[in-house]
XYZ file of C-alpha atoms in Angstrom:
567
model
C -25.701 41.151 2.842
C -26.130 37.382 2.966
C -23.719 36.476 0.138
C -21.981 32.877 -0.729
C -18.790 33.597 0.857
C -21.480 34.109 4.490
C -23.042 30.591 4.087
C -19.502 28.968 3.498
C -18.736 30.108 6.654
C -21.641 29.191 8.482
C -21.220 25.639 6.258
C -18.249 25.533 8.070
C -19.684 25.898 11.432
C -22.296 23.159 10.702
C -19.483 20.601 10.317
C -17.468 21.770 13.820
C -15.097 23.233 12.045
C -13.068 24.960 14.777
C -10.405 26.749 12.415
C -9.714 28.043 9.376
C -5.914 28.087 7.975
C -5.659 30.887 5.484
C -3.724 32.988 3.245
C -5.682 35.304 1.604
C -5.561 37.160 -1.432
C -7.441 38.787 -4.554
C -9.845 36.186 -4.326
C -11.321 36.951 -1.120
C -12.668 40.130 -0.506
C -16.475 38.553 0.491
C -14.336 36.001 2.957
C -12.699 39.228 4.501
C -16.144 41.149 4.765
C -18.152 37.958 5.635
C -15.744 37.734 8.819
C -15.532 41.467 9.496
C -18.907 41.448 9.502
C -19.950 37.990 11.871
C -17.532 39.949 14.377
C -19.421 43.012 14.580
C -22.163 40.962 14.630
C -21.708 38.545 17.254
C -22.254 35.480 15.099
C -19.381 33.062 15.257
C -17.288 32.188 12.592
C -14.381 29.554 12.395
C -11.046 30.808 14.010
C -9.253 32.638 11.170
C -5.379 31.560 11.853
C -2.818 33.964 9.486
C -0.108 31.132 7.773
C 2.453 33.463 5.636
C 3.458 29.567 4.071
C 0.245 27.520 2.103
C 2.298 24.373 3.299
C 2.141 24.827 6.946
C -1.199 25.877 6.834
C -2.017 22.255 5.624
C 0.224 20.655 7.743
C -1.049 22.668 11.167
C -4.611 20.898 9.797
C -2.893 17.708 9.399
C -1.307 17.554 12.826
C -4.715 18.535 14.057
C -7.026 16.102 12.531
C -4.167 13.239 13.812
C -4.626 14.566 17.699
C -8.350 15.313 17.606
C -9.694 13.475 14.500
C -12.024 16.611 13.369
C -11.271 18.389 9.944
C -10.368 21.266 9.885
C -10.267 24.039 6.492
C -7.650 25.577 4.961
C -8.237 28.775 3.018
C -5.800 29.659 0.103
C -5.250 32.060 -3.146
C -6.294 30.544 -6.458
C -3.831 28.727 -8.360
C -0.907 29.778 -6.976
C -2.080 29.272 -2.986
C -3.016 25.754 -4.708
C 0.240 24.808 -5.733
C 2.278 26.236 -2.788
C 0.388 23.331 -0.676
C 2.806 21.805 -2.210
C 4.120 18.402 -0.628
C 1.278 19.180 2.342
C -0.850 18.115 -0.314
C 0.961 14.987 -0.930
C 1.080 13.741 3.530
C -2.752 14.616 3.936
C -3.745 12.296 0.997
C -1.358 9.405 1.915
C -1.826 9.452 5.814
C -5.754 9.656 4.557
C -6.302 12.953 6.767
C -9.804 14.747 6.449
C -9.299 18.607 5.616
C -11.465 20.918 3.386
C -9.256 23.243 1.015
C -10.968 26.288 -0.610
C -9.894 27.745 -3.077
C -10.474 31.379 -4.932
C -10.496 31.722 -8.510
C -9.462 34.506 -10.765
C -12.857 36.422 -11.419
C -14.571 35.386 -14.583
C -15.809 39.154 -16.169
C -13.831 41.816 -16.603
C -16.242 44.872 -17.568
C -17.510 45.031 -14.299
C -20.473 42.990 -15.293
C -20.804 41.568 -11.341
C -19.176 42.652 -7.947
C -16.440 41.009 -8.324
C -15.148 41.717 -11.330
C -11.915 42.241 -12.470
C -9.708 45.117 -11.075
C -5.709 43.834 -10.962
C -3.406 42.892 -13.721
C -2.811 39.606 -11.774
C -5.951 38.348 -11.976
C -5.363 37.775 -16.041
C -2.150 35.796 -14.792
C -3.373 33.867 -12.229
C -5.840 32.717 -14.331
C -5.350 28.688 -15.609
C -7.261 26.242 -17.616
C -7.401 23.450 -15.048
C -6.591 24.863 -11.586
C -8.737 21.860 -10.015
C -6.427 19.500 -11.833
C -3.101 20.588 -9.925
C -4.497 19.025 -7.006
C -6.950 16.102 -8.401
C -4.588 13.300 -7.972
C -4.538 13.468 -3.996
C -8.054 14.397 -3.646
C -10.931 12.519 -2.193
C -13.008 15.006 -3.787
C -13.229 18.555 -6.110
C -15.885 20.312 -7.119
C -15.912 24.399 -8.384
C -18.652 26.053 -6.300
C -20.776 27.835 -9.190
C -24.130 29.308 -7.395
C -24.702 29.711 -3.453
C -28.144 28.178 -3.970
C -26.218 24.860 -2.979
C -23.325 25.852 -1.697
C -23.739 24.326 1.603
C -24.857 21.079 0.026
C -21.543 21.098 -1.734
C -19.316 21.777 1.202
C -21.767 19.113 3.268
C -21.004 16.497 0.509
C -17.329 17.370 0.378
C -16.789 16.849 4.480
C -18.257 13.156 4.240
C -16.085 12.086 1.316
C -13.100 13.604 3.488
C -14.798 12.185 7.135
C -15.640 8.720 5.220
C -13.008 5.894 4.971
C -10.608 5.986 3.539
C -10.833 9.911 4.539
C -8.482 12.468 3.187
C -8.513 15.863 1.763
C -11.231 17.797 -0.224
C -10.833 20.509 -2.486
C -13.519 23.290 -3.487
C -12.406 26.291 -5.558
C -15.074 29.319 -6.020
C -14.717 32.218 -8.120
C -14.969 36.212 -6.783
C -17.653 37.082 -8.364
C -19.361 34.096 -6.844
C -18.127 34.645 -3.112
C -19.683 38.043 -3.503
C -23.175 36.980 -4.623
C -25.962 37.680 -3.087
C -27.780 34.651 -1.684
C -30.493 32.687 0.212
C -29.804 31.331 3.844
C -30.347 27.790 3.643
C -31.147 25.401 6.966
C -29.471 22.204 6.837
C -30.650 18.555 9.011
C -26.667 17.531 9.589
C -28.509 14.374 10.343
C -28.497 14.157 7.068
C -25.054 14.499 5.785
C -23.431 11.990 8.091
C -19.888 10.556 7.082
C -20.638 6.793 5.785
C -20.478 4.025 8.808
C -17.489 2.392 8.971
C -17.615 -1.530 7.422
C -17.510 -4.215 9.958
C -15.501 -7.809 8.666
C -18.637 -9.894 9.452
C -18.889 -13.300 11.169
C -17.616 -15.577 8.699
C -14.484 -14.178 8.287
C -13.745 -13.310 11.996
C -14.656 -16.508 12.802
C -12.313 -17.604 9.779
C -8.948 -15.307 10.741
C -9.408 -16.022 14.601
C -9.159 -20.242 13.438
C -6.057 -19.516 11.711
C -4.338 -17.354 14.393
C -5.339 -19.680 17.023
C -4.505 -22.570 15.268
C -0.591 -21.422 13.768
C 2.816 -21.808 15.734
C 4.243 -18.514 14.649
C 0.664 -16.298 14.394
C 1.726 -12.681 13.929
C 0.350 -8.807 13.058
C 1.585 -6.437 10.993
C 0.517 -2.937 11.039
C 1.719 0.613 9.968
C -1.514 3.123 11.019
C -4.310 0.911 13.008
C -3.339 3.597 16.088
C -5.353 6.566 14.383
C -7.743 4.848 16.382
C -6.727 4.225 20.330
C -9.619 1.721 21.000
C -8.654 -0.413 17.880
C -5.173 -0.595 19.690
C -6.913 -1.888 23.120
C -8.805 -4.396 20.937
C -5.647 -5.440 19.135
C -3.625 -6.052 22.747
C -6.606 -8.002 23.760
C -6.319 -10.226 20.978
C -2.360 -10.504 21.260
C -2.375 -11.626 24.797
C -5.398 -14.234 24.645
C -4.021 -16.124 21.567
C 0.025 -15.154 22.219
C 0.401 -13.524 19.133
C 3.478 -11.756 18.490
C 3.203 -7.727 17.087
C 5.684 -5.644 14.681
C 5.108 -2.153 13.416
C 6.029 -1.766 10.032
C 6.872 2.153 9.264
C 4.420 3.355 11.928
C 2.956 6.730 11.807
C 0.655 6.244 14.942
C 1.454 4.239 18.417
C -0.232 0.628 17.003
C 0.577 -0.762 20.158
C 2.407 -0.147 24.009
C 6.009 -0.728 23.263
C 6.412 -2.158 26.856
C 4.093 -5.044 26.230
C 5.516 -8.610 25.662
C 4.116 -9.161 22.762
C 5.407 -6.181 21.119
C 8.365 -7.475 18.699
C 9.461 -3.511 17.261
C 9.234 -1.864 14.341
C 10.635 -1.670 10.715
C 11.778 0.845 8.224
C 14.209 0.423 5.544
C 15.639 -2.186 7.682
C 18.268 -3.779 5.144
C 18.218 -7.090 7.140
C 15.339 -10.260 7.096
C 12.842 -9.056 10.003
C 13.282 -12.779 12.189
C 9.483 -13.012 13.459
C 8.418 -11.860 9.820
C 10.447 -14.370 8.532
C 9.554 -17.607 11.122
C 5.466 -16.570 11.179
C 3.251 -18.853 9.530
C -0.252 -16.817 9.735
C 0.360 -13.176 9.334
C -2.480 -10.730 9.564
C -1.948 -7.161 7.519
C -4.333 -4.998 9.426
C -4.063 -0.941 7.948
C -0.876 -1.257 6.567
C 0.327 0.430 3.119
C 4.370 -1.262 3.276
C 4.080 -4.170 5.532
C 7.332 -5.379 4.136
C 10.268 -4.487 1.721
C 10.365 -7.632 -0.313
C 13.689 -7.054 -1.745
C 14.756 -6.378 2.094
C 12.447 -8.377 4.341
C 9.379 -10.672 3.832
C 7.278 -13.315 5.075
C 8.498 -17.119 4.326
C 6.901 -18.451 0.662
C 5.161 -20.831 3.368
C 3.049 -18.280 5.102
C -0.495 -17.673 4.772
C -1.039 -14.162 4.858
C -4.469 -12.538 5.147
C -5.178 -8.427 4.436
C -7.523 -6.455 6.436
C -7.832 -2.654 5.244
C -10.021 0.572 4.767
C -8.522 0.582 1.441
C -7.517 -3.488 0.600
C -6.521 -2.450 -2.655
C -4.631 0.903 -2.570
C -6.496 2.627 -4.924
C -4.262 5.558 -5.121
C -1.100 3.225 -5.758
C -0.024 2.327 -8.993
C 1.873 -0.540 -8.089
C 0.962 -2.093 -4.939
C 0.553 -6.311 -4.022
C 1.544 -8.495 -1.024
C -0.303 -11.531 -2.567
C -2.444 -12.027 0.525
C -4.260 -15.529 0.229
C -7.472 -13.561 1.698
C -7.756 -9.690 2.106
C -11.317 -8.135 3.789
C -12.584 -4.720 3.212
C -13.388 -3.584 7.098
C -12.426 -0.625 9.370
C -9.827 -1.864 11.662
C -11.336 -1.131 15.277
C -14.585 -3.072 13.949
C -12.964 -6.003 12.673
C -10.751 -6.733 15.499
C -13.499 -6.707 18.047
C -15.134 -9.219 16.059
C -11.834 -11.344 15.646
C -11.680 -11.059 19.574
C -15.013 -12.135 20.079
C -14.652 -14.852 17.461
C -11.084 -15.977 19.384
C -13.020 -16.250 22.855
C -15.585 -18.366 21.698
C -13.125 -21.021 20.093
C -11.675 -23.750 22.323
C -7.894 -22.943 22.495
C -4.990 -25.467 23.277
C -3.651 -23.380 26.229
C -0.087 -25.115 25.675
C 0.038 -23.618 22.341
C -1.076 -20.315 23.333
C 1.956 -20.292 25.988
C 4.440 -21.658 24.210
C 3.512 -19.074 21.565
C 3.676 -16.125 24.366
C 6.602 -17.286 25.747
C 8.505 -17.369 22.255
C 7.681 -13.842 21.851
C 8.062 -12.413 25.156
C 11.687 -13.892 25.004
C 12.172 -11.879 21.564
C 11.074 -9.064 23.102
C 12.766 -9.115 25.836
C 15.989 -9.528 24.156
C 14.990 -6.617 22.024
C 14.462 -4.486 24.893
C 18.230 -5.553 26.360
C 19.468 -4.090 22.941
C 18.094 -1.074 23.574
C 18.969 -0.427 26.972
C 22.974 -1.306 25.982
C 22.306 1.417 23.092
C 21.715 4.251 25.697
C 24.532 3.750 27.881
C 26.816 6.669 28.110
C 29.645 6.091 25.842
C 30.998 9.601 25.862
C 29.142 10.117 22.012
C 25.809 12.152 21.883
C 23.483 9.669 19.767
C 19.987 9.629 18.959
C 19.629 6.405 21.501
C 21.047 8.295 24.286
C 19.207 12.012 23.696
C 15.631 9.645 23.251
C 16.137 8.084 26.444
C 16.904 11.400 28.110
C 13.685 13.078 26.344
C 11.602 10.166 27.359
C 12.197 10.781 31.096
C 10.674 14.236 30.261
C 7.591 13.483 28.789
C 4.565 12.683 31.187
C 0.895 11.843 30.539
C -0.007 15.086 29.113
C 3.017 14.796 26.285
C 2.840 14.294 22.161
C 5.611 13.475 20.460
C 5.949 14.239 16.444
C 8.414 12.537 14.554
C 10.340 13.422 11.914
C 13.816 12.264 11.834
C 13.751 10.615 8.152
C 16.702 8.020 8.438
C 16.451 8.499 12.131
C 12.913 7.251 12.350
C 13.447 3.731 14.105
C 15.170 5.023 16.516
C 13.272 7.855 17.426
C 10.265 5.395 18.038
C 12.379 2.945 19.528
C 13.862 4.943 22.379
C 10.939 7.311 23.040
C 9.298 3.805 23.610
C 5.355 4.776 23.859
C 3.444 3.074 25.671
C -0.281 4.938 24.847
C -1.756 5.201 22.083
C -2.258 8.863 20.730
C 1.044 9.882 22.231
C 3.218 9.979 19.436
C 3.055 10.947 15.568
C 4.811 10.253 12.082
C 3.148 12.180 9.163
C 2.091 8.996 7.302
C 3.632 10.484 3.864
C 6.516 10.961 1.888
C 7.154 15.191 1.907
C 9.434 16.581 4.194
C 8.098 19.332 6.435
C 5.812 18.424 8.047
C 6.378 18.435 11.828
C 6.672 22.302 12.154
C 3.122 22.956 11.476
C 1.658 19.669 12.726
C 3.368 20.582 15.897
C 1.330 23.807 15.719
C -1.591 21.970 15.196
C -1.542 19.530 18.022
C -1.020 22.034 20.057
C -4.313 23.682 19.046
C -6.068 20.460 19.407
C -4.493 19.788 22.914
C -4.053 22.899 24.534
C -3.095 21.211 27.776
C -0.469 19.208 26.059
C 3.218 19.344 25.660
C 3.899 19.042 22.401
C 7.660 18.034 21.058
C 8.403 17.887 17.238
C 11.846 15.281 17.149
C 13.011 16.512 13.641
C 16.260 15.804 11.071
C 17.917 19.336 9.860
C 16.932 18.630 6.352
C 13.553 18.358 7.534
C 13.847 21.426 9.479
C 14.597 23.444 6.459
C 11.776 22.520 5.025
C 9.145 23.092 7.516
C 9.494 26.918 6.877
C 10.778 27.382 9.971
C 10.054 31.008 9.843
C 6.523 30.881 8.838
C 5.894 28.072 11.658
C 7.843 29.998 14.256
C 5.678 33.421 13.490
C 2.455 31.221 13.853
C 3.765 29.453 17.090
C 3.987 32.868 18.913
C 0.831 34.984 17.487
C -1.813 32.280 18.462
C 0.159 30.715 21.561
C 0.673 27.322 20.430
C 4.577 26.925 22.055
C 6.424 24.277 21.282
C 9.681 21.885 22.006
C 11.347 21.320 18.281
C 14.796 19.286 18.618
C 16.650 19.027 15.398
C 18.957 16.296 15.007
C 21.880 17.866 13.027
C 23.852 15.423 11.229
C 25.142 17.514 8.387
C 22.959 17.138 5.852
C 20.583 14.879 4.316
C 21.468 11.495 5.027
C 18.619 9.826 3.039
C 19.876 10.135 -0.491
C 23.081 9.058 0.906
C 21.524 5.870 1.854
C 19.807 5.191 -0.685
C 22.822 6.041 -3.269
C 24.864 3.730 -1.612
C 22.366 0.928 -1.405
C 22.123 0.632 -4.778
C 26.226 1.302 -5.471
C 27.957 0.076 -2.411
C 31.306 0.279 -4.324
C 30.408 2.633 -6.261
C 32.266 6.346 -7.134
C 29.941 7.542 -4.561
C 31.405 5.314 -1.644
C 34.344 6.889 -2.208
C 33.293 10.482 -2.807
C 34.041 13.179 -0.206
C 31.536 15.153 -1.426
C 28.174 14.097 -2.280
C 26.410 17.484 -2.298
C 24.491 16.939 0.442
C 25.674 18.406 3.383
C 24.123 21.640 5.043
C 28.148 22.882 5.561
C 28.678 25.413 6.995
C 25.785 24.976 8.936
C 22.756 27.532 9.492
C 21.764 28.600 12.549
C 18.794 26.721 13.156
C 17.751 28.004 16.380
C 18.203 31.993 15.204
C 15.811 31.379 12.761
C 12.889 30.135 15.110
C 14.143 33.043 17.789
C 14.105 35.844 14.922
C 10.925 34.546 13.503
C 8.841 33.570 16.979
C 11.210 34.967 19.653
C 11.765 30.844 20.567
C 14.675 30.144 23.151
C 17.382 28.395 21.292
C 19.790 25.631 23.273
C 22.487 23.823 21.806
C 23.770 20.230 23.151
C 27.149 19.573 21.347
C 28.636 16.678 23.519
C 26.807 14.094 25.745
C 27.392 15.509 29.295
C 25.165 18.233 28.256
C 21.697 16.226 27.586
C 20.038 16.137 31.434
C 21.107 20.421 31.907
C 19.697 21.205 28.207
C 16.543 19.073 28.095
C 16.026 20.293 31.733
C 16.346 24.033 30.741
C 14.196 22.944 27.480
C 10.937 21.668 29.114
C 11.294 24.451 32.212
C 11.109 26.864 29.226
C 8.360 25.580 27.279
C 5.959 25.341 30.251
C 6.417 28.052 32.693
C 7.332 30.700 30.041
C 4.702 29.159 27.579
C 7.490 30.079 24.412
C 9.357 27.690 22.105
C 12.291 26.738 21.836
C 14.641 25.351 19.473
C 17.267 22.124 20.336
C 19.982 22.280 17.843
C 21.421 18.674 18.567
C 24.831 18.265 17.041
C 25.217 14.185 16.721
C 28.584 12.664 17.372
């Protein structure tokens, strides 16, 4: 039978979804049958991939869309499936990743009035007032599917809020009774149900930001996720080199720009000194940025003129959010900076300007670079510096790098250095956990990649390590996981002692914390996934670990686990 649950599916199909993340329950006895069913049939249906954790599901779609930029769907058990997305919920809606969630319902008779109907005491339980509204905040979209007549329509009109700028996730819950109906195929023109074109900046105001770029002594760009795109990145070192303007990264979650190019000034976190090129620049340029600065840490000179390009100009999903920009431009950011290029070349540049400007930040970047290099020398103690340097001379074209490492962040980027954009990954939100499945779902999306998740121990734990490991091994997406063990959670740490430097806790041995005595991180993954587990406790054994590491993950096609015990 041709039932709502069947034209989900082939919904599904229509929009290239590839796979479906699910953990199924109560709910979905017409998904179950629809799939049986297309199987026996022949007729494809999306890859069903079995997550035992709601979270990872959404994060394996997360790390997906960010390597391939296609949605994917998740599939998960009424309200309580809903809520065990959990923080998931909260990286897909701030790094603006397109995914369609669907969600069951509890059935909505109980005298067996429709197939469906209620048969199990937890469908009373499981049933809320406002299941929709646990996850409204963060959505682009919800809707509760009610008929099959449209059904399609609904999941068509869904995918191009979550495929449309600013994209992000898209929830659709559907009750049993519903799935199991009985209804009409239904062709669709896809022609039709397009994601919105992206916004170009226009001529005026190209023309407008190349004058002032060309025209300041100190012209530079800020940016935190213009990389989602790789040919807005080639635009945006195009533009650097013809008018010498300097770059910096503020809390990047995608490769903005080569880290080997003289331009490139670094990139900045919760930095708790003044930035120097943020604080000398006279024009700056926010170009898809949500933090281009910490004011109370780091901000541009009262002097500058600073101008605000965006998807999303005024962070509609932020309560409090301003930078004050003296101009700001709605416009997708691979658009607008081929028309600030093609503005720039047209103008008639002072060439001594545009070399003095180069020079200046070629120098700072240079000296940057020297900083780095004295960082990795071998001083006997295994730091993040030195164990990023020795990954880095393991990675090769065909490499993505995920990073995690919370407080270790600027490092992580800094000494992994990438110089391609696409290469390397940060989840673009605040909820720990995500690199475990992302890592699974990059290596979905690029099968021929080798995919390494750099993560803290805190963040570790809450990847559900055994869920992710499981998942790794059933639908052979290996991976190289290194967890930085520094005892704990060093975040609140920081931030506790930012605000009381003197403070009882400065003086506290005990700040409740630390992960003492510490678990076994790489039993869990082998118990879980069967994942090789390596250990590098002192500096002399990075080259012989990493080594044994990457043979490992390629010519045995398992993961494995690098418990890294910092010095």
């Amino acid at each position: 039978m041709y039932t709502t649950a069947t034209a989900i599916l082939e919904a599904l199909l229509e929009q290239e979804v590839e796979y479906a993340f699910v953990n199924l329950g109560s709910d979905h006895p017409a998904f179950v049958e629809a799939v049986a069913e297309a199987r026996a049939l022949g007729r494809p249906v999306p890859r069903m991939v079995t997550c035992p954790n709601e979270m990872v599901a959404l994060s394996i779609a997360h790390g997906y869309a960010q390597v391939s930029g296609r949605a994917q769907a998740v599939i998960v058990h009424v309200e309580c499936g809903t809520q065990s997305l959990a923080g998931a919920v909260h990286n897909a809606a701030k790094a603006r990743i397109p995914v369609m969630i669907l969600a069951g319902s509890s059935p909505v008779t109980q005298q067996g009035e429709m197939t469906g109907s209620r048969n199990e005491f937890i469908q009373w339980i499981q049933d809320v007032h406002d299941q929709r509204g646990l996850v409204r905040g963060y959505m682009r979209y919800d809707n509760e599917v009610r008929t099959g007549a449209n059904v399609k329509q609904l999941v068509h009109r869904a995918m191009q809020f979550a495929r449309t700028d600013p994209k992000g996730p898209v929830y659709l819950m559907v009750g049993r009774e519903v799935l199991e109906a009985e209804s009409e195929p239904c062709a669709i023109d896809m022609d039709r149900w397009r994601p919105v074109d992206p916004m170009p900046l226009g001529l005026p105001a190209a023309r407008f930001l190349a004058e002032a770029l060309a025209r300041a002594r100190r012209p530079l760009v800020v940016t935190s996720y213009l990389g989602r795109n790789p040919a807005a990145v080639r635009h945006l070192e195009r533009l650097c080199a013809l008018l010498g303007v300097g770059l910096l990264e503020s809390v990047p979650s995608y490769v903005n720009f080569p880290h080997n190019h003289p331009m490139y000034l670094g990139n900045q976190w919760n930095n708790a000194h003044q930035n120097p090129a943020l604080a000398e620049a006279d024009v700056v340029l926010v170009i898809e940025s949500d933090v281009p600065w910490i004011p109370t840490k780091s901000r541009p000179s009262d002097t500058a003129q600073i101008y605000h390009v965006d998807i999303d100009p005024l962070k509609e999903q932020m309560p409090l959010w301003y930078i004050e920009p003296h101009r700001s431009f709605r416009a997708d950011g691979e658009l607008a900076l081929a028309e600030i290029l093609d503005a720039a070349q047209s103008l008639d540049l002072d060439a001594g300007l545009v070399t003095e400007r180069a020079d200046h930040y070629a120098r700072m970047g240079r000296a940057r670079r020297q900083q780095l290099a004295q960082a990795e020398e071998d001083t006997g103690v295994l730091t993040v510096a030195r164990l990023m340097a020795e990954l880095r001379h393991h990675l090769d074209e065909q490499s993505l790098v995920l990073n995690e490492g919370i407080t270790n962040y600027p490092s992580i980027f800094d000494h992994v250095a990438p110089s391609r954009p696409g290469t390397m990954f940060a989840s673009g939100g605040g909820s720990l956990g995500w690199n475990g499945g992302a890592a699974i779902g990059a290596k979905l999306a690029r099968p021929d990649a080798t995919v390494v998740a750099v993560t803290g121990d805190g963040s570790y734990m809450f990847t559900a390590p055994s869920s992710v490991h499981w998942i790794s091994r059933r639908y052979g997406a290996p991976f190289l996981q290194i967890v930085l063990n520094n005892d704990g959670w060093n975040a609140p740490r920081h931030s506790a002692l930012a605000i009381h430097p003197t403070g009882y806790a400065s003086q506290a041995t005990d700040l409740d914390l630390s992960f003492a005595p510490a678990p076994d991180y790489g039993g869990i993954a082998a118990a879980a996934g069967g994942a090789a587990t390596l250990v590098i406790d002192r500096n002399g054994d990075l080259e012989r670990v990493l080594a044994q590491a990457f043979t490992i993950l390629r010519c045995e096609r398992r993961s494995v686990v690098v418990e890294a015990r910092l010095g």
